[in-house]
mmCIF file of C-alpha atoms in Angstrom:
data_model
loop_
_atom_site.group_PDB
_atom_site.id
_atom_site.type_symbol
_atom_site.label_atom_id
_atom_site.label_comp_id
_atom_site.label_asym_id
_atom_site.label_seq_id
_atom_site.Cartn_x
_atom_site.Cartn_y
_atom_site.Cartn_z
ATOM 1 C CA MET O 584 -35.603 -4.197 -1.797
ATOM 2 C CA LYS O 585 -32.335 -5.920 -2.478
ATOM 3 C CA LYS O 586 -32.957 -7.801 0.595
ATOM 4 C CA PHE O 587 -36.402 -8.892 -0.441
ATOM 5 C CA ILE O 588 -35.285 -9.968 -3.875
ATOM 6 C CA TYR O 589 -32.677 -12.282 -2.254
ATOM 7 C CA ARG O 590 -35.107 -13.741 0.165
ATOM 8 C CA TYR O 591 -37.716 -13.942 -2.816
ATOM 9 C CA ARG O 592 -35.257 -16.074 -4.649
ATOM 10 C CA LYS O 593 -34.268 -18.051 -1.849
ATOM 11 C CA PHE O 594 -37.859 -19.000 -1.103
ATOM 12 C CA ILE O 595 -38.459 -19.920 -4.821
ATOM 13 C CA ALA O 596 -35.206 -21.864 -4.882
ATOM 14 C CA PHE O 597 -36.429 -23.749 -1.758
ATOM 15 C CA LEU O 598 -39.737 -24.652 -3.498
ATOM 16 C CA GLY O 599 -37.878 -25.558 -6.624
ATOM 17 C CA VAL O 600 -35.682 -27.717 -4.818
ATOM 18 C CA ALA O 601 -38.468 -29.632 -3.093
ATOM 19 C CA VAL O 602 -40.311 -29.943 -6.378
ATOM 20 C CA LEU O 603 -36.986 -31.101 -7.924
ATOM 21 C CA ALA O 604 -36.704 -33.572 -5.029
ATOM 22 C CA VAL O 605 -40.141 -34.963 -5.569
ATOM 23 C CA GLY O 606 -39.542 -35.031 -9.150
ATOM 24 C CA MET O 607 -36.132 -36.954 -8.756
ATOM 25 C CA TYR O 608 -37.953 -39.025 -6.284
ATOM 26 C CA CYS O 609 -40.686 -39.881 -8.877
ATOM 27 C CA SER O 610 -38.278 -40.105 -11.929
ATOM 28 C CA ASP O 611 -36.732 -43.066 -13.819
ATOM 29 C CA PHE O 612 -34.658 -44.715 -11.877
ATOM 30 C CA SER O 613 -34.578 -48.055 -11.199
ATOM 31 C CA SER O 614 -33.176 -47.632 -7.579
ATOM 32 C CA TYR O 615 -36.390 -45.618 -6.523
ATOM 33 C CA ALA O 616 -39.857 -46.768 -6.146
ATOM 34 C CA ALA O 617 -42.696 -44.449 -6.909
ATOM 35 C CA PRO O 618 -43.920 -42.398 -4.135
ATOM 36 C CA THR O 619 -46.882 -43.510 -2.251
ATOM 37 C CA THR O 620 -49.497 -41.461 -0.436
ATOM 38 C CA GLN O 621 -47.747 -41.893 2.806
ATOM 39 C CA ASP O 622 -44.419 -40.581 1.091
ATOM 40 C CA LYS O 623 -46.310 -37.520 -0.153
ATOM 41 C CA ILE O 624 -47.484 -36.858 3.248
ATOM 42 C CA ASP O 625 -43.939 -37.235 4.675
ATOM 43 C CA ALA O 626 -42.536 -35.010 1.714
ATOM 44 C CA ALA O 627 -45.428 -32.384 2.551
ATOM 45 C CA GLU O 628 -44.940 -32.388 6.321
ATOM 46 C CA LYS O 629 -41.160 -32.014 5.824
ATOM 47 C CA GLU O 630 -41.895 -29.087 3.388
ATOM 48 C CA LYS O 631 -44.405 -27.337 5.886
ATOM 49 C CA GLU O 632 -42.065 -27.911 8.948
ATOM 50 C CA ASP O 633 -39.294 -26.022 6.595
ATOM 51 C CA LEU O 634 -41.766 -23.510 5.558
ATOM 52 C CA GLU O 635 -42.696 -22.805 9.352
ATOM 53 C CA ASN O 636 -38.843 -22.670 10.178
ATOM 54 C CA GLN O 637 -38.276 -20.034 7.546
ATOM 55 C CA GLN O 638 -41.328 -18.146 8.563
ATOM 56 C CA ALA O 639 -39.887 -18.100 12.056
ATOM 57 C CA GLU O 640 -36.554 -16.954 11.096
ATOM 58 C CA THR O 641 -38.196 -14.380 8.832
ATOM 59 C CA GLU O 642 -40.468 -13.089 11.771
ATOM 60 C CA ASP O 643 -37.242 -12.827 13.952
ATOM 61 C CA GLU O 644 -35.683 -10.768 11.142
ATOM 62 C CA LEU O 645 -38.690 -8.668 11.049
ATOM 63 C CA THR O 646 -38.600 -8.147 14.839
ATOM 64 C CA GLY O 647 -35.072 -7.070 14.512
ATOM 65 C CA LEU O 648 -35.426 -4.703 11.652
ATOM 66 C CA LYS O 649 -38.572 -2.989 13.624
ATOM 67 C CA ILE O 650 -36.175 -2.629 16.638
ATOM 68 C CA GLU O 651 -33.356 -1.010 14.449
ATOM 69 C CA ARG O 652 -35.987 1.376 12.591
ATOM 70 C CA ASP O 653 -37.416 2.189 16.160
ATOM 71 C CA SER O 654 -33.723 3.129 17.378
ATOM 72 C CA LEU O 655 -33.101 5.035 14.272
ATOM 73 C CA GLN O 656 -36.428 6.978 14.826
ATOM 74 C CA GLY O 657 -35.331 7.590 18.372
ATOM 75 C CA GLN O 658 -32.002 9.052 17.141
ATOM 76 C CA LEU O 659 -33.971 11.070 14.503
ATOM 77 C CA ASN O 660 -35.936 12.721 17.097
ATOM 78 C CA GLU O 661 -32.998 13.538 19.204
ATOM 79 C CA LEU O 662 -31.185 15.190 16.125
ATOM 80 C CA ASN O 663 -34.190 17.303 15.346
ATOM 81 C CA TYR O 664 -34.223 18.419 19.127
ATOM 82 C CA THR O 665 -30.643 19.267 18.795
ATOM 83 C CA LEU O 666 -31.216 20.959 15.488
ATOM 84 C CA ASN O 667 -34.134 23.124 16.855
ATOM 85 C CA ASP O 668 -31.726 24.134 19.700
ATOM 86 C CA VAL O 669 -28.899 25.017 17.239
ATOM 87 C CA CYS O 670 -31.279 26.869 15.055
ATOM 88 C CA ALA O 671 -32.554 28.777 18.196
ATOM 89 C CA ASN O 672 -29.035 29.462 19.277
ATOM 90 C CA LEU O 673 -28.167 30.684 15.741
ATOM 91 C CA GLU O 674 -31.083 33.244 15.967
ATOM 92 C CA ASP O 675 -30.064 34.382 19.373
ATOM 93 C CA LEU O 676 -26.477 34.853 18.019
ATOM 94 C CA GLU O 677 -27.938 36.837 15.182
ATOM 95 C CA ASP O 678 -29.772 39.180 17.294
ATOM 96 C CA ARG O 679 -26.832 39.510 19.778
ATOM 97 C CA ILE O 680 -24.478 40.189 16.581
ATOM 98 C CA LEU O 681 -27.148 42.977 15.194
ATOM 99 C CA LEU O 682 -26.987 44.482 18.956
ATOM 100 C CA LYS O 683 -23.334 44.334 19.124
ATOM 101 C CA SER O 684 -23.121 46.017 15.572
ATOM 102 C CA LYS O 685 -25.171 48.881 17.061
ATOM 103 C CA ASP O 686 -23.189 49.096 20.150
ATOM 104 C CA ILE O 687 -19.998 49.400 17.952
ATOM 105 C CA ALA O 688 -21.651 51.812 15.771
ATOM 106 C CA ASP O 689 -22.534 53.951 18.900
ATOM 107 C CA ALA O 690 -19.013 53.607 20.145
ATOM 108 C CA GLU O 691 -17.640 54.782 16.843
ATOM 109 C CA ALA O 692 -19.862 57.815 16.858
ATOM 110 C CA ALA O 693 -18.917 58.691 20.579
ATOM 111 C CA LEU O 694 -15.207 58.345 19.470
ATOM 112 C CA ASN O 695 -15.550 60.655 16.671
ATOM 113 C CA GLU O 696 -17.587 63.084 18.813
ATOM 114 C CA ALA O 697 -14.746 62.674 21.542
ATOM 115 C CA ILE O 698 -12.113 63.475 18.838
ATOM 116 C CA ALA O 699 -13.806 66.289 17.575
ATOM 117 C CA GLU O 700 -14.393 67.664 21.111
ATOM 118 C CA GLU O 701 -10.854 67.162 21.802
ATOM 119 C CA GLU O 702 -9.592 68.969 18.614
ATOM 120 C CA TYR O 703 -11.993 71.762 19.237
ATOM 121 C CA GLN O 704 -10.601 72.324 22.900
ATOM 122 C CA TYR O 705 -7.105 72.105 21.638
ATOM 123 C CA GLU O 706 -7.943 74.704 19.154
ATOM 124 C CA CYS O 707 -9.475 76.874 21.829
ATOM 125 C CA MET O 708 -6.578 76.475 23.923
ATOM 126 C CA VAL O 709 -4.107 77.316 21.279
ATOM 127 C CA ILE O 710 -6.006 80.449 20.551
ATOM 128 C CA ARG O 711 -6.224 81.619 24.107
ATOM 129 C CA VAL O 712 -2.232 80.786 24.506
ATOM 130 C CA ARG O 713 -1.711 82.690 21.656
ATOM 131 C CA ALA O 714 -3.827 85.601 22.797
ATOM 132 C CA MET O 715 -2.101 85.575 26.055
ATOM 133 C CA TYR O 716 1.375 85.912 24.364
ATOM 134 C CA GLU O 717 0.133 88.568 21.858
ATOM 135 C CA ARG O 718 -0.847 90.517 24.994
ATOM 136 C CA PHE O 719 2.384 89.852 26.765
ATOM 137 C CA ASP O 720 4.161 92.803 25.211
ATOM 138 C CA GLY O 721 2.702 94.879 28.121
ATOM 139 C CA SER O 722 -1.061 93.999 29.001
ATOM 140 C CA MET O 723 -0.412 91.063 31.127
ATOM 141 C CA LEU O 724 2.861 92.719 32.498
ATOM 142 C CA ASN O 725 0.908 95.977 33.063
ATOM 143 C CA ALA O 726 -1.745 94.156 34.841
ATOM 144 C CA ILE O 727 0.689 92.710 37.250
ATOM 145 C CA LEU O 728 2.520 95.776 38.000
ATOM 146 C CA ASN O 729 -0.498 98.110 38.227
ATOM 147 C CA ALA O 730 -2.145 95.598 40.712
ATOM 148 C CA GLY O 731 -1.514 98.011 43.275
ATOM 149 C CA SER O 732 -0.423 95.588 45.839
ATOM 150 C CA LEU O 733 1.709 92.475 45.958
ATOM 151 C CA GLU O 734 -1.423 90.230 46.917
ATOM 152 C CA ALA O 735 -3.325 91.767 43.959
ATOM 153 C CA MET O 736 -0.019 91.209 41.759
ATOM 154 C CA LEU O 737 -0.201 87.456 42.966
ATOM 155 C CA ASN O 738 -3.721 87.080 42.406
ATOM 156 C CA VAL O 739 -3.418 88.577 38.737
ATOM 157 C CA ALA O 740 -0.574 85.904 38.214
ATOM 158 C CA ASP O 741 -2.589 83.119 39.641
ATOM 159 C CA TYR O 742 -5.301 83.769 37.233
ATOM 160 C CA TYR O 743 -3.317 83.410 34.258
ATOM 161 C CA GLU O 744 -1.593 80.236 35.684
ATOM 162 C CA ALA O 745 -5.106 78.998 36.600
ATOM 163 C CA VAL O 746 -6.522 79.540 32.983
ATOM 164 C CA ALA O 747 -3.224 77.775 31.581
ATOM 165 C CA ALA O 748 -3.706 74.806 34.212
ATOM 166 C CA TYR O 749 -7.627 74.417 33.285
ATOM 167 C CA ASP O 750 -6.879 74.272 29.592
ATOM 168 C CA LYS O 751 -4.081 71.639 29.899
ATOM 169 C CA LYS O 752 -6.583 69.671 32.454
ATOM 170 C CA LYS O 753 -9.285 69.864 30.166
ATOM 171 C CA LEU O 754 -7.307 68.695 27.263
ATOM 172 C CA GLN O 755 -6.124 65.804 29.178
ATOM 173 C CA GLU O 756 -9.610 64.834 30.096
ATOM 174 C CA PHE O 757 -10.629 64.832 26.529
ATOM 175 C CA LYS O 758 -7.748 62.728 25.395
ATOM 176 C CA ASP O 759 -8.467 60.296 28.611
ATOM 177 C CA ASN O 760 -12.014 60.110 27.497
ATOM 178 C CA ARG O 761 -11.291 59.414 23.829
ATOM 179 C CA ALA O 762 -8.869 56.668 25.112
ATOM 180 C CA LEU O 763 -11.576 55.011 27.168
ATOM 181 C CA ILE O 764 -13.972 55.070 24.224
ATOM 182 C CA GLU O 765 -11.240 53.497 22.014
ATOM 183 C CA GLU O 766 -10.747 50.960 24.421
ATOM 184 C CA GLU O 767 -14.465 50.195 24.500
ATOM 185 C CA LYS O 768 -14.710 50.206 20.993
ATOM 186 C CA LEU O 769 -11.824 47.648 20.615
ATOM 187 C CA ARG O 770 -13.742 45.439 23.341
ATOM 188 C CA LEU O 771 -16.795 45.601 21.464
ATOM 189 C CA GLU O 772 -15.235 44.503 18.125
ATOM 190 C CA GLY O 773 -13.553 41.802 19.895
ATOM 191 C CA GLU O 774 -16.691 40.414 21.251
ATOM 192 C CA TYR O 775 -18.267 40.971 17.766
ATOM 193 C CA ALA O 776 -15.500 38.636 16.139
ATOM 194 C CA GLU O 777 -16.231 36.217 18.871
ATOM 195 C CA LEU O 778 -19.975 36.278 18.156
ATOM 196 C CA GLU O 779 -19.073 35.784 14.582
ATOM 197 C CA ARG O 780 -16.811 32.678 15.107
ATOM 198 C CA LEU O 781 -19.743 31.315 17.447
ATOM 199 C CA GLN O 782 -22.210 31.855 14.608
ATOM 200 C CA GLU O 783 -19.939 30.050 12.122
ATOM 201 C CA GLU O 784 -19.407 26.840 14.476
ATOM 202 C CA ALA O 785 -23.253 26.990 14.920
ATOM 203 C CA GLU O 786 -23.818 26.976 11.312
ATOM 204 C CA ALA O 787 -21.336 24.154 10.447
ATOM 205 C CA GLU O 788 -23.050 22.361 13.336
ATOM 206 C CA ARG O 789 -26.418 23.043 11.717
ATOM 207 C CA VAL O 790 -25.243 21.935 8.404
ATOM 208 C CA LYS O 791 -23.897 18.645 9.883
ATOM 209 C CA LEU O 792 -26.879 17.765 11.857
ATOM 210 C CA ALA O 793 -29.114 18.678 8.672
ATOM 211 C CA GLU O 794 -27.023 15.897 6.613
ATOM 212 C CA LEU O 795 -27.226 13.560 9.678
ATOM 213 C CA ILE O 796 -30.930 13.682 9.717
ATOM 214 C CA GLU O 797 -31.247 13.275 6.094
ATOM 215 C CA GLN O 798 -29.183 10.084 6.244
ATOM 216 C CA THR O 799 -30.994 8.852 9.111
ATOM 217 C CA GLN O 800 -34.260 9.573 7.526
ATOM 218 C CA THR O 801 -32.942 7.669 4.124
ATOM 219 C CA THR O 802 -31.898 4.613 6.477
ATOM 220 C CA ILE O 803 -35.088 4.619 8.185
ATOM 221 C CA THR O 804 -37.005 4.749 4.815
ATOM 222 C CA GLU O 805 -34.856 1.875 3.627
ATOM 223 C CA TYR O 806 -35.716 -0.245 6.854
ATOM 224 C CA GLN O 807 -39.315 0.595 6.298
ATOM 225 C CA SER O 808 -39.037 -0.898 3.009
ATOM 226 C CA ASP O 809 -37.147 -4.151 4.156
ATOM 227 C CA ILE O 810 -39.935 -4.188 6.720
ATOM 228 C CA ALA O 811 -42.519 -3.985 4.055
ATOM 229 C CA ASP O 812 -40.812 -6.539 2.006
ATOM 230 C CA THR O 813 -40.069 -8.958 5.115
ATOM 231 C CA GLU O 814 -44.007 -8.466 6.119
ATOM 232 C CA ALA O 815 -44.706 -9.669 2.452
ATOM 233 C CA GLU O 816 -42.330 -12.599 2.630
ATOM 234 C CA ILE O 817 -44.040 -13.675 5.950
ATOM 235 C CA GLU O 818 -47.399 -13.451 4.274
ATOM 236 C CA ALA O 819 -46.134 -15.588 1.154
ATOM 237 C CA TYR O 820 -44.565 -18.170 3.804
ATOM 238 C CA GLU O 821 -48.202 -18.246 5.541
ATOM 239 C CA ASN O 822 -50.051 -18.844 2.325
ATOM 240 C CA ALA O 823 -47.706 -21.432 1.485
ATOM 241 C CA ILE O 824 -48.009 -23.192 4.668
ATOM 242 C CA LYS O 825 -51.890 -22.919 4.369
ATOM 243 C CA GLU O 826 -51.713 -24.586 0.821
ATOM 244 C CA LYS O 827 -49.428 -27.364 2.392
ATOM 245 C CA GLU O 828 -51.950 -27.785 5.152
ATOM 246 C CA ALA O 829 -54.625 -28.276 2.561
ATOM 247 C CA ASP O 830 -52.346 -30.656 0.687
ATOM 248 C CA LEU O 831 -51.843 -32.611 3.774
ATOM 249 C CA GLU O 832 -55.469 -32.729 4.543
ATOM 250 C CA TYR O 833 -56.198 -34.232 1.245
ATOM 251 C CA LEU O 834 -53.456 -36.649 1.493
ATOM 252 C CA TYR O 835 -54.548 -37.676 4.844
ATOM 253 C CA LYS O 836 -58.054 -38.282 3.363
ATOM 254 C CA VAL O 837 -56.359 -40.351 0.344
ATOM 255 C CA LEU O 838 -54.295 -42.543 2.855
ATOM 256 C CA GLU O 839 -57.378 -43.156 5.001
ATOM 257 C CA GLU O 840 -59.243 -44.175 1.819
ATOM 258 C CA GLU O 841 -56.204 -46.527 0.586
ATOM 259 C CA LYS O 842 -56.480 -48.207 3.967
ATOM 260 C CA ARG O 843 -60.166 -48.644 3.680
ATOM 261 C CA LEU O 844 -59.922 -50.000 0.154
ATOM 262 C CA SER O 845 -57.137 -52.265 1.254
ATOM 263 C CA ALA O 846 -59.452 -53.521 3.844
ATOM 264 C CA LEU O 847 -62.447 -53.786 1.386
ATOM 265 C CA ALA O 848 -60.221 -55.507 -1.172
ATOM 266 C CA ALA O 849 -59.278 -58.147 1.411
ATOM 267 C CA SER O 850 -63.057 -58.876 2.025
ATOM 268 C CA SER O 851 -64.020 -58.275 -1.403
ATOM 269 C CA THR O 852 -65.077 -61.028 -3.876
ATOM 270 C CA TRP O 853 -61.908 -62.426 -5.698
ATOM 271 C CA ARG O 854 -61.369 -63.887 -9.326
ATOM 272 C CA ASP O 855 -59.180 -66.958 -9.676
ATOM 273 C CA ILE O 856 -56.295 -66.211 -12.137
ATOM 274 C CA SER O 857 -57.557 -68.830 -14.560
ATOM 275 C CA GLU O 858 -60.463 -66.303 -15.037
ATOM 276 C CA VAL O 859 -58.042 -63.748 -16.566
ATOM 277 C CA SER O 860 -56.463 -63.909 -19.972
ATOM 278 C CA PHE O 861 -53.229 -61.774 -20.754
ATOM 279 C CA SER O 862 -51.893 -60.537 -23.962
ATOM 280 C CA ALA O 863 -48.334 -59.978 -24.864
ATOM 281 C CA ASP O 864 -49.028 -56.268 -24.473
ATOM 282 C CA ASP O 865 -50.228 -57.014 -20.741
ATOM 283 C CA ARG O 866 -46.753 -58.739 -20.142
ATOM 284 C CA TYR O 867 -44.839 -55.841 -21.590
ATOM 285 C CA LEU O 868 -46.752 -53.055 -19.722
ATOM 286 C CA LEU O 869 -46.397 -55.187 -16.304
ATOM 287 C CA ALA O 870 -42.809 -55.539 -16.865
ATOM 288 C CA ASN O 871 -41.966 -52.080 -17.450
ATOM 289 C CA LEU O 872 -44.369 -50.712 -14.755
ATOM 290 C CA ILE O 873 -42.423 -53.382 -12.337
ATOM 291 C CA TYR O 874 -39.130 -51.690 -13.663
ATOM 292 C CA CYS O 875 -40.360 -48.239 -12.728
ATOM 293 C CA GLU O 876 -41.419 -49.088 -9.296
ATOM 294 C CA ALA O 877 -39.164 -51.763 -8.194
ATOM 295 C CA GLY O 878 -36.116 -51.932 -10.745
ATOM 296 C CA GLY O 879 -33.715 -51.546 -7.883
ATOM 297 C CA GLU O 880 -35.235 -53.755 -5.554
ATOM 298 C CA PRO O 881 -34.284 -57.616 -5.030
ATOM 299 C CA TYR O 882 -36.009 -59.915 -7.110
ATOM 300 C CA GLU O 883 -38.652 -61.136 -4.596
ATOM 301 C CA GLY O 884 -39.467 -57.225 -4.240
ATOM 302 C CA GLN O 885 -40.090 -57.008 -8.081
ATOM 303 C CA VAL O 886 -42.479 -60.050 -7.901
ATOM 304 C CA ALA O 887 -44.232 -58.505 -4.864
ATOM 305 C CA VAL O 888 -44.947 -55.296 -7.085
ATOM 306 C CA GLY O 889 -46.194 -57.627 -9.776
ATOM 307 C CA ALA O 890 -48.451 -59.236 -7.581
ATOM 308 C CA VAL O 891 -50.128 -56.148 -6.070
ATOM 309 C CA VAL O 892 -51.030 -55.307 -9.585
ATOM 310 C CA ILE O 893 -52.617 -58.689 -10.344
ATOM 311 C CA ASN O 894 -54.366 -58.749 -6.769
ATOM 312 C CA ARG O 895 -55.887 -55.646 -7.794
ATOM 313 C CA LEU O 896 -57.037 -56.960 -11.129
ATOM 314 C CA LEU O 897 -58.478 -59.980 -9.347
ATOM 315 C CA SER O 898 -60.402 -57.932 -6.738
ATOM 316 C CA SER O 899 -63.610 -56.710 -7.565
ATOM 317 C CA ARG O 900 -62.951 -53.380 -6.004
ATOM 318 C CA TYR O 901 -60.627 -52.262 -8.977
ATOM 319 C CA PRO O 902 -60.643 -52.460 -12.649
ATOM 320 C CA ASP O 903 -60.946 -56.027 -14.479
ATOM 321 C CA THR O 904 -58.343 -55.413 -16.933
ATOM 322 C CA LEU O 905 -54.415 -55.150 -16.425
ATOM 323 C CA SER O 906 -54.382 -51.840 -18.225
ATOM 324 C CA GLY O 907 -57.351 -50.461 -16.321
ATOM 325 C CA VAL O 908 -55.586 -51.158 -13.032
ATOM 326 C CA VAL O 909 -52.033 -49.623 -14.151
ATOM 327 C CA TYR O 910 -53.725 -46.574 -15.494
ATOM 328 C CA GLN O 911 -56.468 -46.173 -12.658
ATOM 329 C CA PRO O 912 -56.349 -42.436 -11.725
ATOM 330 C CA TRP O 913 -53.921 -41.391 -8.797
ATOM 331 C CA GLN O 914 -52.854 -45.191 -8.243
ATOM 332 C CA PHE O 915 -49.453 -45.862 -9.802
ATOM 333 C CA SER O 916 -47.462 -42.597 -10.104
ATOM 334 C CA PRO O 917 -45.279 -43.594 -13.165
ATOM 335 C CA ALA O 918 -48.381 -43.809 -15.158
ATOM 336 C CA ALA O 919 -49.263 -40.362 -14.243
ATOM 337 C CA SER O 920 -45.997 -38.766 -14.373
ATOM 338 C CA GLY O 921 -45.031 -40.135 -17.688
ATOM 339 C CA ARG O 922 -42.258 -42.277 -16.645
ATOM 340 C CA LEU O 923 -44.144 -45.377 -17.592
ATOM 341 C CA ALA O 924 -44.680 -44.342 -21.092
ATOM 342 C CA LEU O 925 -40.902 -43.448 -21.361
ATOM 343 C CA ALA O 926 -40.017 -46.867 -20.326
ATOM 344 C CA LEU O 927 -42.422 -48.544 -22.678
ATOM 345 C CA ALA O 928 -41.206 -46.326 -25.393
ATOM 346 C CA SER O 929 -37.642 -47.958 -25.229
ATOM 347 C CA ASN O 930 -38.578 -51.071 -23.232
ATOM 348 C CA LYS O 931 -36.435 -50.202 -20.156
ATOM 349 C CA ALA O 932 -37.749 -53.505 -18.244
ATOM 350 C CA THR O 933 -34.965 -56.089 -17.447
ATOM 351 C CA ALA O 934 -35.137 -59.630 -17.881
ATOM 352 C CA SER O 935 -35.595 -59.945 -13.989
ATOM 353 C CA CYS O 936 -38.864 -57.469 -14.345
ATOM 354 C CA TYR O 937 -40.054 -59.698 -17.182
ATOM 355 C CA GLN O 938 -39.587 -62.947 -15.206
ATOM 356 C CA ALA O 939 -41.341 -61.355 -12.202
ATOM 357 C CA ALA O 940 -44.238 -60.163 -14.404
ATOM 358 C CA ASP O 941 -44.404 -63.859 -15.699
ATOM 359 C CA GLU O 942 -44.598 -65.085 -12.127
ATOM 360 C CA ALA O 943 -47.252 -62.629 -10.994
ATOM 361 C CA MET O 944 -49.459 -63.464 -14.148
ATOM 362 C CA SER O 945 -49.134 -66.776 -13.302
ATOM 363 C CA GLY O 946 -51.220 -66.309 -9.867
ATOM 364 C CA PHE O 947 -48.105 -66.398 -7.773
ATOM 365 C CA SER O 948 -47.966 -63.862 -4.778
ATOM 366 C CA ASN O 949 -45.510 -63.558 -2.027
ATOM 367 C CA VAL O 950 -47.534 -60.849 -0.386
ATOM 368 C CA GLY O 951 -51.040 -62.379 -0.106
ATOM 369 C CA ASN O 952 -53.849 -60.197 -1.153
ATOM 370 C CA CYS O 953 -52.009 -56.890 -0.673
ATOM 371 C CA VAL O 954 -53.027 -54.341 -3.009
ATOM 372 C CA TYR O 955 -50.697 -51.506 -1.908
ATOM 373 C CA PHE O 956 -47.016 -50.946 -1.084
ATOM 374 C CA ARG O 957 -44.694 -48.137 0.142
ATOM 375 C CA THR O 958 -41.580 -47.549 1.982
ATOM 376 C CA PRO O 959 -41.861 -48.488 5.597
ATOM 377 C CA ILE O 960 -43.212 -46.062 8.127
ATOM 378 C CA GLU O 961 -43.829 -46.313 11.997
ATOM 379 C CA GLY O 962 -47.230 -47.511 12.720
ATOM 380 C CA LEU O 963 -47.714 -49.019 9.191
ATOM 381 C CA THR O 964 -47.892 -52.770 9.459
ATOM 382 C CA GLY O 965 -47.549 -55.374 6.410
ATOM 383 C CA ILE O 966 -45.127 -57.522 4.678
ATOM 384 C CA GLN O 967 -41.650 -55.913 4.177
ATOM 385 C CA ILE O 968 -39.648 -57.091 1.226
ATOM 386 C CA GLY O 969 -36.624 -55.181 0.602
ATOM 387 C CA GLY O 970 -37.163 -51.426 0.545
ATOM 388 C CA HIS O 971 -40.967 -51.681 0.654
ATOM 389 C CA ILE O 972 -43.786 -52.693 2.857
ATOM 390 C CA PHE O 973 -46.813 -54.393 1.236
ATOM 391 C CA TYR O 974 -50.308 -54.078 2.829
#
């Protein structure tokens, strides 16, 4: 939005400068002549060209914005895919942690059972040994002595030794079994801790990805807003160009009409200057108009401007009063813009402007029957005096 506001202000400023330039061109001052229709055409074509260049630049910018947006959208899609993988991995880790918790619980139960079994067997062995020693006062010795033979005696001794060895073996087996279960439990707890670590890393990655996705989505939204603003700006340029084209079409028609009227004026019926009577107000009006149109031109140029006004007055194609000629709509821009009124209010006309008005009102013309003037342009023929061409 900020970018659009900046561009909008730039666009308005551009139009403002154009209007100001035209205003300055049309404003008082003696070094400038009033713009002719061709001047207006040239200015309009320049403004149209500038608008088209601005539009082309804005369209290039729009293309860049769309490329950036599409690139970000691709990144966003990749981030979403990665996030889905991370979430799936988290779910898998949670399932594995649950299973590992069950394995650890099973190992804990087996360990407790092994410890209980070991303790039970140990108690049984203690009872048997105690019983054997309690009977040693004669029963075991009697059993050996009463065996009847050496072989029987050895057999009895082997029996007692076998019982003791068996108890010792079983006790060792239970100890070994408990050690294995404890080792397995430690292994499971290590794997459980590793799974928890992986889970923490995956969760941290998920949070980071979620933040990146949010940031990327926000940036895409901003780009989308900029794109919409830029498209609106392009549309504004298009509308301005269409308006300028319409202005140009009208101005071309006006120029053609001026040329047609100039040709008609040359072939029209002309009054003689002796048939026209002037008042002091006419002299005052013409001198100030000359000042507005050619105050900065050489004296010959000031006389020529006055001659154009008088030529129109003498031609049957134009009004038959000097004020009617000067104030005829869309002819002399100082009259329409208010510059002439300002000049008249304070009598801006110089001595040379009054002298030029007197010469023109006497019937003298240094531009023949010309009824138009403007700054020179390619293709326009006429009489050039100073910064004007008369036709």
